[in-house]
mmCIF file of C-alpha atoms in Angstrom:
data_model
loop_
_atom_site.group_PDB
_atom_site.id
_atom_site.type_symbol
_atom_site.label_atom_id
_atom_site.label_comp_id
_atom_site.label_asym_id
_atom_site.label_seq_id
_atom_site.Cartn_x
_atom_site.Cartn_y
_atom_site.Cartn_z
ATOM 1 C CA UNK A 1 24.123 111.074 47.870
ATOM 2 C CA UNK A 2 27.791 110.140 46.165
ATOM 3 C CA UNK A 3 30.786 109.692 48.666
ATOM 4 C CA UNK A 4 34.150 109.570 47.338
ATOM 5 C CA UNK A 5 36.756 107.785 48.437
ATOM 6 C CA UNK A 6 40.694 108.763 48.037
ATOM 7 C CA UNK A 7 42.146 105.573 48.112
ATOM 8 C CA UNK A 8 46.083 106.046 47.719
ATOM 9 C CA UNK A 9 48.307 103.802 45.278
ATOM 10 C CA UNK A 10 50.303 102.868 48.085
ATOM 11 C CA UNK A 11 47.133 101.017 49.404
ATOM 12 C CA UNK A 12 46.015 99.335 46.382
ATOM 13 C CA UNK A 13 49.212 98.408 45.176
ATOM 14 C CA UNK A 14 51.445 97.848 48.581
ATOM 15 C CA UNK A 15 53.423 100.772 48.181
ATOM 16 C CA UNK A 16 56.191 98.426 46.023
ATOM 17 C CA UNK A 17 54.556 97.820 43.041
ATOM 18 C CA UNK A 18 57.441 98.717 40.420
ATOM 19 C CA UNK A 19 55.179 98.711 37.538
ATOM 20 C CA UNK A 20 52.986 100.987 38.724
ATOM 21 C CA UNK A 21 56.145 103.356 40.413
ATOM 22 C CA UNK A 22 57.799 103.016 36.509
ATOM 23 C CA UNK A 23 54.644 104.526 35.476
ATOM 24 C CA UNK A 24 54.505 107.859 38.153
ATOM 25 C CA UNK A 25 58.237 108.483 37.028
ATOM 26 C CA UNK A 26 57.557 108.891 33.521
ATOM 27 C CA UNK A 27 55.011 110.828 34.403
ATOM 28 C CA UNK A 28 51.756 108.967 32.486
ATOM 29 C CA UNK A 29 48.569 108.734 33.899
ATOM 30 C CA UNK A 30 46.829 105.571 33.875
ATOM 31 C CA UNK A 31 43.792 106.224 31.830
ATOM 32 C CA UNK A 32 47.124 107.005 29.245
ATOM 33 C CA UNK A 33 48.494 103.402 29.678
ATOM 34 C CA UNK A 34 45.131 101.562 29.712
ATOM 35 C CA UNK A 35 44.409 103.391 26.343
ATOM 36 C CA UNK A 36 47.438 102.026 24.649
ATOM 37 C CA UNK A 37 46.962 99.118 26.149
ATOM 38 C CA UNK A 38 43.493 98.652 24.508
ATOM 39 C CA UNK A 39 42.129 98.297 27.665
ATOM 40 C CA UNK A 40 39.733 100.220 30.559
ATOM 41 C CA UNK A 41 41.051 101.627 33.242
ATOM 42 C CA UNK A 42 39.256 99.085 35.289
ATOM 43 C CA UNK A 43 40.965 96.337 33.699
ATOM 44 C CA UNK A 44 44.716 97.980 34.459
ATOM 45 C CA UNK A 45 43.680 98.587 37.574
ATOM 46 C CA UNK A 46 43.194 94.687 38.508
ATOM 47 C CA UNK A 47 46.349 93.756 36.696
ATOM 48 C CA UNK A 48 48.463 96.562 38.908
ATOM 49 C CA UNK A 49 47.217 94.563 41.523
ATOM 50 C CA UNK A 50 47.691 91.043 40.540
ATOM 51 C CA UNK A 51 43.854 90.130 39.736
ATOM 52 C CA UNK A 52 44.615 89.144 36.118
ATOM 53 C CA UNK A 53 47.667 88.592 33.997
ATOM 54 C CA UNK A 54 49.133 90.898 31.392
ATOM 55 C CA UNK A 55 48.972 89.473 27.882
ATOM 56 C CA UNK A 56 52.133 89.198 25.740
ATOM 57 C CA UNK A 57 50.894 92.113 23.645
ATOM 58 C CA UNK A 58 50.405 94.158 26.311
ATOM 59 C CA UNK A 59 53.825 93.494 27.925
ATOM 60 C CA UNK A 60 55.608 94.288 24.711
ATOM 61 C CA UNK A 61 53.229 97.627 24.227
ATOM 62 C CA UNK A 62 54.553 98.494 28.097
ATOM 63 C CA UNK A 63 58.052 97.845 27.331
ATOM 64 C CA UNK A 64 57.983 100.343 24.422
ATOM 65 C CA UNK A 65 56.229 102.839 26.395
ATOM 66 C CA UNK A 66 58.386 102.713 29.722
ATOM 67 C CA UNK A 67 61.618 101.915 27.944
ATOM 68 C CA UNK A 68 61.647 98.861 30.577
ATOM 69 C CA UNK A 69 64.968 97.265 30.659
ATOM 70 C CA UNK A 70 64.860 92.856 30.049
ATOM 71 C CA UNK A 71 66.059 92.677 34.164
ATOM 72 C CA UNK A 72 62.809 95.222 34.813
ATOM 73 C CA UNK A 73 60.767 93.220 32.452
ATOM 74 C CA UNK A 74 61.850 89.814 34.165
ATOM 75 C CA UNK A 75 61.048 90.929 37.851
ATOM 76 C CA UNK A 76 57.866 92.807 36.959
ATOM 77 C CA UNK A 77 56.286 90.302 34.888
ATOM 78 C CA UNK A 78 58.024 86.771 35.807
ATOM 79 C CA UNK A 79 58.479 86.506 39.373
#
């Protein structure tokens, strides 16, 4: 027998993640992102919440995608 679980962002991600609230205003899903990102969903999902790093490649492929502005990029990926 399979039980599902709805776990909400706001859990996961402590409801201030500004990456991840960048991403639900432009309206992209995260399978989306992780594609373009070259990487599983899985693997987004622990850099959302802080597991692993982004790699420079990725942050630049992000920027382009979300339009992020340099003070954006600076508090979501350097602080």
């Amino acid at each position: 027998m399979r039980i599902k679980f709805a776990i909400s962002w706001t859990y996961l991600f402590g409801g201030g993640d500004l990456l991840y609230n960048l991403i639900q205003k432009k309206g992209l899903k995260l399978s989306f992102i992780a594609n373009k990102l070259g990487i599983t969903r899985y693997s987004l999902y622990n850099k959302l919440e802080g597991k692993t790093e982004f790699k420079a490649s990725e942050i630049k492929v992000l920027i382009e995608l979300l339009s992020l502005k340099a003070k954006d990029v600076i508090k979501i990926f350097f602080t």
